[in-house]
PDB file of C-alpha atoms in Angstrom:
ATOM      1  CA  UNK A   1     120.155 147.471 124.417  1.00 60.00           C
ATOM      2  CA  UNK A   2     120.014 146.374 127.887  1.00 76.00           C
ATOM      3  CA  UNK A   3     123.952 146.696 128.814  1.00 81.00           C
ATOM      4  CA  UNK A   4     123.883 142.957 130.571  1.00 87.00           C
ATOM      5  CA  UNK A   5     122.826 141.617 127.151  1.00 87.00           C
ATOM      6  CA  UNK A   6     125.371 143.888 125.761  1.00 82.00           C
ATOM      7  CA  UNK A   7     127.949 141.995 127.875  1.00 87.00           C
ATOM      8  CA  UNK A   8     126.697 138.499 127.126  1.00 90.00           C
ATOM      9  CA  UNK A   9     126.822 139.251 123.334  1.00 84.00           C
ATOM     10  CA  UNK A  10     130.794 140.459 123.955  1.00 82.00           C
ATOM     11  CA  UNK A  11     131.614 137.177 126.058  1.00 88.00           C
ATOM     12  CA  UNK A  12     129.096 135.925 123.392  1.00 86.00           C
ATOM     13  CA  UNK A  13     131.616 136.802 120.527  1.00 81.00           C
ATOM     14  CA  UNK A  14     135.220 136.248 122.238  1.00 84.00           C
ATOM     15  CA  UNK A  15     134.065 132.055 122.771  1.00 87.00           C
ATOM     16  CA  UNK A  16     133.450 132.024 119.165  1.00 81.00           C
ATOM     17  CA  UNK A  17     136.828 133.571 118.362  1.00 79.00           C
ATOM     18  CA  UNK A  18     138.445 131.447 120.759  1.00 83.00           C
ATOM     19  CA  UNK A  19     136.530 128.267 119.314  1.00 81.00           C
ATOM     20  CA  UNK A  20     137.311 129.589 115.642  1.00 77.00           C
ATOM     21  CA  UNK A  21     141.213 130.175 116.673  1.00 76.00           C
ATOM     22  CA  UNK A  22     141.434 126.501 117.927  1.00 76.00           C
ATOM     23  CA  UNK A  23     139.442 125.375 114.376  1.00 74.00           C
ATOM     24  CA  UNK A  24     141.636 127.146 111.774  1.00 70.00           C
ATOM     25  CA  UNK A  25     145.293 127.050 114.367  1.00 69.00           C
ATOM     26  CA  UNK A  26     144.799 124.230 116.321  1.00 66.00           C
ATOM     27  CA  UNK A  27     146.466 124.083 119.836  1.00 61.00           C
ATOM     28  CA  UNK A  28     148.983 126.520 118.964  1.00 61.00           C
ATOM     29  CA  UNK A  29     149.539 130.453 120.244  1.00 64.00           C
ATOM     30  CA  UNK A  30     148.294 129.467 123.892  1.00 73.00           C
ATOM     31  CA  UNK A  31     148.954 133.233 124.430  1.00 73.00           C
ATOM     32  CA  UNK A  32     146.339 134.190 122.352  1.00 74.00           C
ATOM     33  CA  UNK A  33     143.623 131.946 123.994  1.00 81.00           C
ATOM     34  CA  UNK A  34     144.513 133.106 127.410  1.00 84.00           C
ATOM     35  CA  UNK A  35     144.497 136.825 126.793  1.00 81.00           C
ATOM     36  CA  UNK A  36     140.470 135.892 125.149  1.00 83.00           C
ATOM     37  CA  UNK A  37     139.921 133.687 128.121  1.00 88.00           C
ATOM     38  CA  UNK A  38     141.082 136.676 130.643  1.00 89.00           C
ATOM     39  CA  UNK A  39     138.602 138.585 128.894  1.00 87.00           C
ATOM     40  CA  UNK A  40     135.352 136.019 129.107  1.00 90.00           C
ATOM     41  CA  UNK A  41     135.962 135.870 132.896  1.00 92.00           C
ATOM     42  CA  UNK A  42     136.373 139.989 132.945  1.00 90.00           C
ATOM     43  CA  UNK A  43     133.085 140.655 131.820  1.00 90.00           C
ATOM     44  CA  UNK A  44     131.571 137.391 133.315  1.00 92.00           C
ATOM     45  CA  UNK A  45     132.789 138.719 136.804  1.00 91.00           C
ATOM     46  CA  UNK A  46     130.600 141.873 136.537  1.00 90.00           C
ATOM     47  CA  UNK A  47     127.268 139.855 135.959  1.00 92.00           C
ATOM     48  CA  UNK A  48     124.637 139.790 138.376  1.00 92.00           C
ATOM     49  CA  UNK A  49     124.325 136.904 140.361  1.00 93.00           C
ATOM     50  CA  UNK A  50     121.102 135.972 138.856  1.00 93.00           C
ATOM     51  CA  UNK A  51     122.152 136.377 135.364  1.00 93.00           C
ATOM     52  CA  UNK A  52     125.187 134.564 135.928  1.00 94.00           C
ATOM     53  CA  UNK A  53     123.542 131.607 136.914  1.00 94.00           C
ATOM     54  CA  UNK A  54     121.525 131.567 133.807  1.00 94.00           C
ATOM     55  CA  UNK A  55     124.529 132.263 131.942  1.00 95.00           C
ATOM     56  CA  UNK A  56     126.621 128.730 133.669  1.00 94.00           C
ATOM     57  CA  UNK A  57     123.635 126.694 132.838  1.00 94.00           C
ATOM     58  CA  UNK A  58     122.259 127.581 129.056  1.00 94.00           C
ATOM     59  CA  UNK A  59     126.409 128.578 127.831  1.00 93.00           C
ATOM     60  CA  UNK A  60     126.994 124.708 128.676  1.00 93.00           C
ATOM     61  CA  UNK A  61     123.976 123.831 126.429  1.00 93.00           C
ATOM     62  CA  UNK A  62     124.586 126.546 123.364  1.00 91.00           C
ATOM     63  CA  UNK A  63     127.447 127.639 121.865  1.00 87.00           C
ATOM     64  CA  UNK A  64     124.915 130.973 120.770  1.00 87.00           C
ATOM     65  CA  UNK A  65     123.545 131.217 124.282  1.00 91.00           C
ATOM     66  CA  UNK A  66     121.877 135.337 123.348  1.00 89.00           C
ATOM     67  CA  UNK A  67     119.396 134.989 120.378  1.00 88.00           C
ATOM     68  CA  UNK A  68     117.495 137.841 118.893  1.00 85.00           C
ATOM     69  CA  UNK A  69     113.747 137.945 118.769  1.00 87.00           C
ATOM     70  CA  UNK A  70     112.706 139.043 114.811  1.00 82.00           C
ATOM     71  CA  UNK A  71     108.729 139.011 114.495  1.00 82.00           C
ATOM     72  CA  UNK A  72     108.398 137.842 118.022  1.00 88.00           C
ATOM     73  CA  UNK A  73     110.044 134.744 117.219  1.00 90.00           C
ATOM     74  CA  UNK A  74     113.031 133.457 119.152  1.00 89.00           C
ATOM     75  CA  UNK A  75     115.829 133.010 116.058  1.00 83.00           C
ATOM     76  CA  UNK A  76     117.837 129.994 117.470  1.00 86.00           C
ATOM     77  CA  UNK A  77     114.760 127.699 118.059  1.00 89.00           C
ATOM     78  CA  UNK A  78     111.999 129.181 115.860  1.00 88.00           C
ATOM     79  CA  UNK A  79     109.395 129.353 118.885  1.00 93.00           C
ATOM     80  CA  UNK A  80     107.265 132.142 118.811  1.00 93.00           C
ATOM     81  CA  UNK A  81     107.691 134.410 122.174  1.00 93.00           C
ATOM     82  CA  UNK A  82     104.525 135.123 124.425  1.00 94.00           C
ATOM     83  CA  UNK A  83     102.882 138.607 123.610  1.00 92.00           C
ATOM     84  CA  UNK A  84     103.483 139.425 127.324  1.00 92.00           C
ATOM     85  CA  UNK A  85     107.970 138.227 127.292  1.00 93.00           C
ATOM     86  CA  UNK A  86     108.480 139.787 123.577  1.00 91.00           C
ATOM     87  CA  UNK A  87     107.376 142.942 125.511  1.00 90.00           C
ATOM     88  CA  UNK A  88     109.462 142.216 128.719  1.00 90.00           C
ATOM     89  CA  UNK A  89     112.117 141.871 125.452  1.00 89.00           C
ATOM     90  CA  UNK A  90     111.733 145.046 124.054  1.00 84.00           C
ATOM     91  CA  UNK A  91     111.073 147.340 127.253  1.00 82.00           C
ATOM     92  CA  UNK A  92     112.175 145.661 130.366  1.00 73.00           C
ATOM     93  CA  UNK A  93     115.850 146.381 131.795  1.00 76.00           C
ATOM     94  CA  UNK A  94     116.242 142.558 132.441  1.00 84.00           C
ATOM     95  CA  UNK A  95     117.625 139.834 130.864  1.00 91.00           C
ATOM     96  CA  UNK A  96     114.542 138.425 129.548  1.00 93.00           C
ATOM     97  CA  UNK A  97     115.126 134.386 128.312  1.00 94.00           C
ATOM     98  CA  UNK A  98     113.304 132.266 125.658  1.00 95.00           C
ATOM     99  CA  UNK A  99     110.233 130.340 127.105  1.00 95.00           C
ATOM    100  CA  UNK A 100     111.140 127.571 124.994  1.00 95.00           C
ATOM    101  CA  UNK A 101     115.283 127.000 124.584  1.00 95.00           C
ATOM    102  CA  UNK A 102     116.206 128.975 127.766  1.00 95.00           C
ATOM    103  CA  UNK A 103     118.506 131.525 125.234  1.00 94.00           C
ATOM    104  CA  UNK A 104     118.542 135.138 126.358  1.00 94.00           C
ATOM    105  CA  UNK A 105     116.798 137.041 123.712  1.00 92.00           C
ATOM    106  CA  UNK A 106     117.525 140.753 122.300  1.00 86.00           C
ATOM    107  CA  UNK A 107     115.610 142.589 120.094  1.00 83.00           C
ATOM    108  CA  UNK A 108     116.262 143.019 116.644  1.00 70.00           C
ATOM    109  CA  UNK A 109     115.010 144.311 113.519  1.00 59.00           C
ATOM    110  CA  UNK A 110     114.995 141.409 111.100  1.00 53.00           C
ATOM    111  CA  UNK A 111     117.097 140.748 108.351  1.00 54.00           C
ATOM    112  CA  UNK A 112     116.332 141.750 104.341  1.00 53.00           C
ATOM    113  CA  UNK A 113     116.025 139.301 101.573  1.00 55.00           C
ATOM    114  CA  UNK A 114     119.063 138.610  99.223  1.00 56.00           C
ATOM    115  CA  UNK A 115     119.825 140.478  96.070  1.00 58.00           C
ATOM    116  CA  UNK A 116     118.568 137.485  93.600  1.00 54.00           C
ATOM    117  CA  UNK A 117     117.785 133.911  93.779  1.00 48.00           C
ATOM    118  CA  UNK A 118     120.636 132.387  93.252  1.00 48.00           C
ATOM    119  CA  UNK A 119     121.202 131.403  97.018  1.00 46.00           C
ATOM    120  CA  UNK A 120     119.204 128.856  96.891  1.00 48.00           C
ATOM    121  CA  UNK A 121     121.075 126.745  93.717  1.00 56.00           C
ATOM    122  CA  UNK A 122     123.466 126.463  95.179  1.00 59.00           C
ATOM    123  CA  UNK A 123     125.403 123.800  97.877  1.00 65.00           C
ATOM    124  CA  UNK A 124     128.532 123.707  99.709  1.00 72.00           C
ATOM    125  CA  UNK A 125     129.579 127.561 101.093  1.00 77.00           C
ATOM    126  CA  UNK A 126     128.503 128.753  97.773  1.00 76.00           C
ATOM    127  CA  UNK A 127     125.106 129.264  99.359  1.00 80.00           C
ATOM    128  CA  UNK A 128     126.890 132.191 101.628  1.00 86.00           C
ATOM    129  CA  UNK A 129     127.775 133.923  98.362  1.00 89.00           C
ATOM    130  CA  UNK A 130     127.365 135.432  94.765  1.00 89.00           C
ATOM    131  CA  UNK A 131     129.697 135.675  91.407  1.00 91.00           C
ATOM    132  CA  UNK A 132     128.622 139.300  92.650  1.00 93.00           C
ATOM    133  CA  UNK A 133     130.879 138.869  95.821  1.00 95.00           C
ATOM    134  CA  UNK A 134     133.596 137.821  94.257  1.00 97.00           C
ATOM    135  CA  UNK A 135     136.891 140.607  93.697  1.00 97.00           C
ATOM    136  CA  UNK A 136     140.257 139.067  91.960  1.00 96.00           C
ATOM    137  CA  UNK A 137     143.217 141.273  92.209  1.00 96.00           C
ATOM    138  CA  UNK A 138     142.203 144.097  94.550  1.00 95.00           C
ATOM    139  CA  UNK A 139     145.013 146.939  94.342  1.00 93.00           C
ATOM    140  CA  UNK A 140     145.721 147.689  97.697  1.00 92.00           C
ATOM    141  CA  UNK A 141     148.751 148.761 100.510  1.00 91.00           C
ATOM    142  CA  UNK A 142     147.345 147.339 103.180  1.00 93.00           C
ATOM    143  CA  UNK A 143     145.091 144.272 105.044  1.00 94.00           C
ATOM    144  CA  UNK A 144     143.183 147.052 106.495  1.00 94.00           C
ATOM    145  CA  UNK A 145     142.120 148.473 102.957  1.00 96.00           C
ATOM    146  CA  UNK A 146     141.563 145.505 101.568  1.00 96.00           C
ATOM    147  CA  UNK A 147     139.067 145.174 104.275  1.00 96.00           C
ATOM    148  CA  UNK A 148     137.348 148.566 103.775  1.00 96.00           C
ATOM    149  CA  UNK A 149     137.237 147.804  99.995  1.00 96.00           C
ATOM    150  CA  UNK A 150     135.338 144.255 100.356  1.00 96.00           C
ATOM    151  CA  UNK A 151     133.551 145.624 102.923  1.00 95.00           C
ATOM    152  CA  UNK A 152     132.498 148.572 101.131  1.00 95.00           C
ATOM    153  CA  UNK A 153     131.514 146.138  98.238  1.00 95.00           C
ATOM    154  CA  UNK A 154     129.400 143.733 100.506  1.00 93.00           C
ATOM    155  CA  UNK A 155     127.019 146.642 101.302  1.00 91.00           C
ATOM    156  CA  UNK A 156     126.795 148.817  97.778  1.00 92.00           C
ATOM    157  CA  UNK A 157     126.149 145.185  95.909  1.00 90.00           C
ATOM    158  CA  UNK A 158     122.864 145.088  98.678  1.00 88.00           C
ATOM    159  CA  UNK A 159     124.170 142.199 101.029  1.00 88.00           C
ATOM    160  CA  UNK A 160     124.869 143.786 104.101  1.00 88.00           C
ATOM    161  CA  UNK A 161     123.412 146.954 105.685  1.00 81.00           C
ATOM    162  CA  UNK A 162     125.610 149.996 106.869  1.00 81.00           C
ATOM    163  CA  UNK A 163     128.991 150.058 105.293  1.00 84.00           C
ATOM    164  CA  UNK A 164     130.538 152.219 108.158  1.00 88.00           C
ATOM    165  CA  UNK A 165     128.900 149.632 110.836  1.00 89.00           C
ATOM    166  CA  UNK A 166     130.304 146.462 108.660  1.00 92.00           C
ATOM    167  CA  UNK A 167     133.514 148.147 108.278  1.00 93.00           C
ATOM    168  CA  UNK A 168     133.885 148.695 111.626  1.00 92.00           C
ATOM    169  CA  UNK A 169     133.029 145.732 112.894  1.00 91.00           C
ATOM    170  CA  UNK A 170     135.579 143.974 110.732  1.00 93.00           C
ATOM    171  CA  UNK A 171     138.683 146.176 111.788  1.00 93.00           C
ATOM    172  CA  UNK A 172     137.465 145.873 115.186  1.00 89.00           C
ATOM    173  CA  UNK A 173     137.499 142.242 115.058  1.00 88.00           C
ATOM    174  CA  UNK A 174     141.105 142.133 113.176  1.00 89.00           C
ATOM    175  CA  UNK A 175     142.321 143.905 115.897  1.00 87.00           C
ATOM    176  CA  UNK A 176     141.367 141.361 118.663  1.00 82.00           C
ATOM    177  CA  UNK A 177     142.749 138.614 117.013  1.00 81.00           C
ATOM    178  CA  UNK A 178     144.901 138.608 113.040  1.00 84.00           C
ATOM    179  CA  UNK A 179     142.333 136.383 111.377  1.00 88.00           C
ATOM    180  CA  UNK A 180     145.181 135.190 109.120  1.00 89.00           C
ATOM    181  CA  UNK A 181     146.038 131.461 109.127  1.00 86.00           C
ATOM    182  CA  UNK A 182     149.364 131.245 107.051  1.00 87.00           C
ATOM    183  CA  UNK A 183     149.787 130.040 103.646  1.00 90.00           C
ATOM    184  CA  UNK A 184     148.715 133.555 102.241  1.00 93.00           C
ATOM    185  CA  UNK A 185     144.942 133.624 103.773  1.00 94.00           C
ATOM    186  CA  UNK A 186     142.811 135.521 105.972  1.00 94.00           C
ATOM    187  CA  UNK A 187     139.090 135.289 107.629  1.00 94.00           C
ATOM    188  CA  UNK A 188     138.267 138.780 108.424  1.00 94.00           C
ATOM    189  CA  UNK A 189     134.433 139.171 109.990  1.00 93.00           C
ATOM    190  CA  UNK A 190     132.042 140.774 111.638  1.00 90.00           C
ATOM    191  CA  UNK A 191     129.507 139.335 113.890  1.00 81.00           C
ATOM    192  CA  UNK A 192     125.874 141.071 115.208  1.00 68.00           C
ATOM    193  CA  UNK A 193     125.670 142.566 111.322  1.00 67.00           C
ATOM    194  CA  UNK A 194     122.629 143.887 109.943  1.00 68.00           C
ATOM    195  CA  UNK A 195     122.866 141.427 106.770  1.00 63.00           C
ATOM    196  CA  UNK A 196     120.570 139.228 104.702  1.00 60.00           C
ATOM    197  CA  UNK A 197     121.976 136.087 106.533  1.00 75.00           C
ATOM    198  CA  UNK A 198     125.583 134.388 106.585  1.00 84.00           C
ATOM    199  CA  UNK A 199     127.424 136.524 103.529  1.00 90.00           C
ATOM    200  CA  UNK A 200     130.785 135.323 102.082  1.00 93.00           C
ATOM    201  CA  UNK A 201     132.545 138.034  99.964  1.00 96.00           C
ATOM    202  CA  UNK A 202     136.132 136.524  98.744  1.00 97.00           C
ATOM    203  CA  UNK A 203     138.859 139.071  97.282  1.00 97.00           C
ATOM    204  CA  UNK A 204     142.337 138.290  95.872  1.00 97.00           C
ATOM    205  CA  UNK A 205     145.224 140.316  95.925  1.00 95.00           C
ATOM    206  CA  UNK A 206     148.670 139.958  93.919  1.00 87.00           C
ATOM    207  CA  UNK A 207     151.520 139.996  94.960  1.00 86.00           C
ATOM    208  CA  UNK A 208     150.001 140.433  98.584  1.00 90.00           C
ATOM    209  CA  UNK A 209     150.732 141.833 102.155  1.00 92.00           C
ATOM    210  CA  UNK A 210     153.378 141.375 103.882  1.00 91.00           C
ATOM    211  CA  UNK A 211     152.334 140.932 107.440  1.00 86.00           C
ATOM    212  CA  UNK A 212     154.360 138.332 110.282  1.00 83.00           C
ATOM    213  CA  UNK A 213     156.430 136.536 107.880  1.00 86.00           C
ATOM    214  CA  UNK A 214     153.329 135.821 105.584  1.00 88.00           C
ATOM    215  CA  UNK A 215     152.195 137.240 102.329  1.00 92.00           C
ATOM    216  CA  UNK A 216     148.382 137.683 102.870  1.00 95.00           C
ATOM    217  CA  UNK A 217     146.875 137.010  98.779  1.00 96.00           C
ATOM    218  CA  UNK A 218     143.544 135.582  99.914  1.00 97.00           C
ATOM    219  CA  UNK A 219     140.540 137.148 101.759  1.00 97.00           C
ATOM    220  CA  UNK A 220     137.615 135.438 102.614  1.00 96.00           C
ATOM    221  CA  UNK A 221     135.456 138.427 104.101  1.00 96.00           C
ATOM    222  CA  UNK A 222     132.271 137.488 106.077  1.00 93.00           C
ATOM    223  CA  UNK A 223     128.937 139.561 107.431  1.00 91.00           C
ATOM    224  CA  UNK A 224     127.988 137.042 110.774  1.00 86.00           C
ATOM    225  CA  UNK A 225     124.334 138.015 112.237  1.00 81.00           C
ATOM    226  CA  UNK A 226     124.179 136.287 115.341  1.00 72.00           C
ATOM    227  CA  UNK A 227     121.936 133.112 115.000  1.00 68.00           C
ATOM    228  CA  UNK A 228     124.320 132.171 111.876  1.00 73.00           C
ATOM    229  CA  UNK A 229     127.256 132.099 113.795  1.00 71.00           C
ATOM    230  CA  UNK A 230     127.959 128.614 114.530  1.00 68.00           C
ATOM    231  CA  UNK A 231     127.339 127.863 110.889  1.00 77.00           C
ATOM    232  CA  UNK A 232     129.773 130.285 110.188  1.00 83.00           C
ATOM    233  CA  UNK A 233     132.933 128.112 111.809  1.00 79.00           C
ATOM    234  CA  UNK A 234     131.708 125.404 109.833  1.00 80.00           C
ATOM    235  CA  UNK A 235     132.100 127.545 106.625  1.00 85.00           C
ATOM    236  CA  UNK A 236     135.620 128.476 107.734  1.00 85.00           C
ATOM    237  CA  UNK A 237     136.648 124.948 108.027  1.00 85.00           C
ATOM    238  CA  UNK A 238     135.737 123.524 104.901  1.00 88.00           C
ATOM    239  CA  UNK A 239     137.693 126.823 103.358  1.00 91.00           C
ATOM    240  CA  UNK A 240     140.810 126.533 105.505  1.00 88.00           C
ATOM    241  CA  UNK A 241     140.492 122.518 104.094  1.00 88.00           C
ATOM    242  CA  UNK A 242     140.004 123.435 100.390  1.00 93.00           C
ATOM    243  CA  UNK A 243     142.363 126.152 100.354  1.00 93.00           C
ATOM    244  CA  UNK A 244     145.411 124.482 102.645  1.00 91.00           C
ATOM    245  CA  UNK A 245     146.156 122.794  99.179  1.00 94.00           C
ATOM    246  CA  UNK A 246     148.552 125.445  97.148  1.00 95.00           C
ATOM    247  CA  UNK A 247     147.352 124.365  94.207  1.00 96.00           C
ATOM    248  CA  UNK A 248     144.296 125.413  95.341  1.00 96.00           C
ATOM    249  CA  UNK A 249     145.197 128.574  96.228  1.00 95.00           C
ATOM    250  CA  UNK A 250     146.756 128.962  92.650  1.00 96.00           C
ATOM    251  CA  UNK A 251     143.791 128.078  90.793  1.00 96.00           C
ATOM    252  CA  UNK A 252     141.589 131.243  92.828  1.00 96.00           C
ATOM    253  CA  UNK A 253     144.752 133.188  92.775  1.00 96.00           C
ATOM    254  CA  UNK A 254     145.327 132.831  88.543  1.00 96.00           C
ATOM    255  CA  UNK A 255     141.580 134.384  88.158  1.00 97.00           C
ATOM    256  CA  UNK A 256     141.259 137.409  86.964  1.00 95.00           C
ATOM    257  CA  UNK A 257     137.262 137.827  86.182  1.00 96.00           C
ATOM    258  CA  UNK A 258     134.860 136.997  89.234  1.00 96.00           C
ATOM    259  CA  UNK A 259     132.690 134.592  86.972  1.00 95.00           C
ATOM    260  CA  UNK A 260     136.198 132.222  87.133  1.00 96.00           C
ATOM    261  CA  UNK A 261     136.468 132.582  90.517  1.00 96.00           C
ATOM    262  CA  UNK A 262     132.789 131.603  91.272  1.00 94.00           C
ATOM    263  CA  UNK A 263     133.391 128.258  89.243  1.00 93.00           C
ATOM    264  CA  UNK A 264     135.900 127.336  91.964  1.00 93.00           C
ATOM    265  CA  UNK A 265     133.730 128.692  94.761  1.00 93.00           C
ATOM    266  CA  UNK A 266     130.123 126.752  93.759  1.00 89.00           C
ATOM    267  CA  UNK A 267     132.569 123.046  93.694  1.00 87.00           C
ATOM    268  CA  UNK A 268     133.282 123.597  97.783  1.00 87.00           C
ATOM    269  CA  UNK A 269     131.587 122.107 100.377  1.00 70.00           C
ATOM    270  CA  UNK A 270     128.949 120.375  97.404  1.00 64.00           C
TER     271      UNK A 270
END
């Protein structure tokens, strides 16, 4: 991948941590947002001139300013890209944008078609999921393996491609930034994933772990490709909303077959 692309994916990714920190903590741990803000204007500073300009102009339009190109169509707007830019895309050392939105586009493979039909039953951020995503009352000693085991999960129940990448890519993100919000939950995620679109896996665990004063019982695990990503802080919201209710939390948190935790899961967001 061409390593300016590279870049603009990275500052891509920190302003949608920082805008996902400010939807699920508000104002609060200004520390936090300036150590993600240092690093958007570290790797901003080392753009090229010309790409930088680009950058000022189509980052104030799009909060997913780098799109990829799947079957030399641009992702975020649907247009299909000129025979003669798709190649500029896939050979050129530029930064090569979309004729039609102005996005900078990356190649990329395409993404594989869900395990089932039940996606499209469904409403609400039980479109994201499956009763086959769902895991009550993990055993585990750690966040981190509870991460590796929903991850691990995600990809052997076909949603998401390359367990070591996903798993990866979700430590590598809970490093950055805890993804826990208090009251017992956490968002872990990985962006850029190789997955059959926006993919919601939800584990439980009892009694929890102890990390920063909270007791971490809740796991909402999620495989972001790119193009979904804004849709993805809106499926964070509505969870943090459903779920700031304890006896809310209960309700997920007293299941102990995935079918009864689906029946909570299909009545959010409807």
């Amino acid at each position: 991948m061409n390593k300016y692309i590279n870049q603009l994916l990275q500052m891509q990714d920190l302003e949608t941590a920082l805008r996902e920190h400010k939807t699920l903590k508000g104002d609060t741990e200004e520390a936090t947002c300036a150590e993600l803000r240092k690093n958007i204007a570290g790797l901003k500073k080392i753009l090229p001139p010309e790409v930088n300009v680009i950058y000022e102009r189509i980052s104030k339009r799009y909060p997913i300013y780098v799109s990829p190109m799947v079957n030399s169509a641009c992702t975020s707007c649907f247009m299909k890209i000129p025979v003669g830019v798709a190649n500029s895309v896939l050979s050129t050392s530029n930064c090569i944008s979309c004729p039609s939105c102005g996005r900078f586009l990356f190649f990329d493979e395409g993404h594989f078609k869900r395990p089932g039909d039940e996606f499209h039953q469904y409403k609400g951020v039980a479109r994201f999921s499956s009763q086959d995503l769902m895991m009550p009352h993990l055993k585990a000693k750690s966040k981190e393996e509870v991460i590796e085991k929903i991850g691990l999960h995600c990809c052997e129940t076909g949603f998401v491609e390359n367990h070591g990448t996903f798993i990866k890519g979700l430590l590598k993100r809970e490093a950055l930034i805890t993804t826990a919000v208090g009251s017992g939950i956490a968002f872990p995620h990985a962006r850029a994933i190789r997955a059959c679109g926006l993919t919601l896996a939800v584990g439980t665990v009892k009694p929890g772990i102890k990390e920063n004063g909270d007791n971490l019982s809740i796991f909402f695990v999620s495989a972001v490709p790119t193009q979904t990503s804004i849709f993805y802080i809106e499926l964070i919201s509505k969870l943090a909303n459903y779920f700031s209710k304890a006896e809310n939390r209960k309700k997920i948190l007293d299941c102990t077959k995935p079918e009864e935790m689906w029946k909570i899961m299909v009545q959010i967001g409807k």
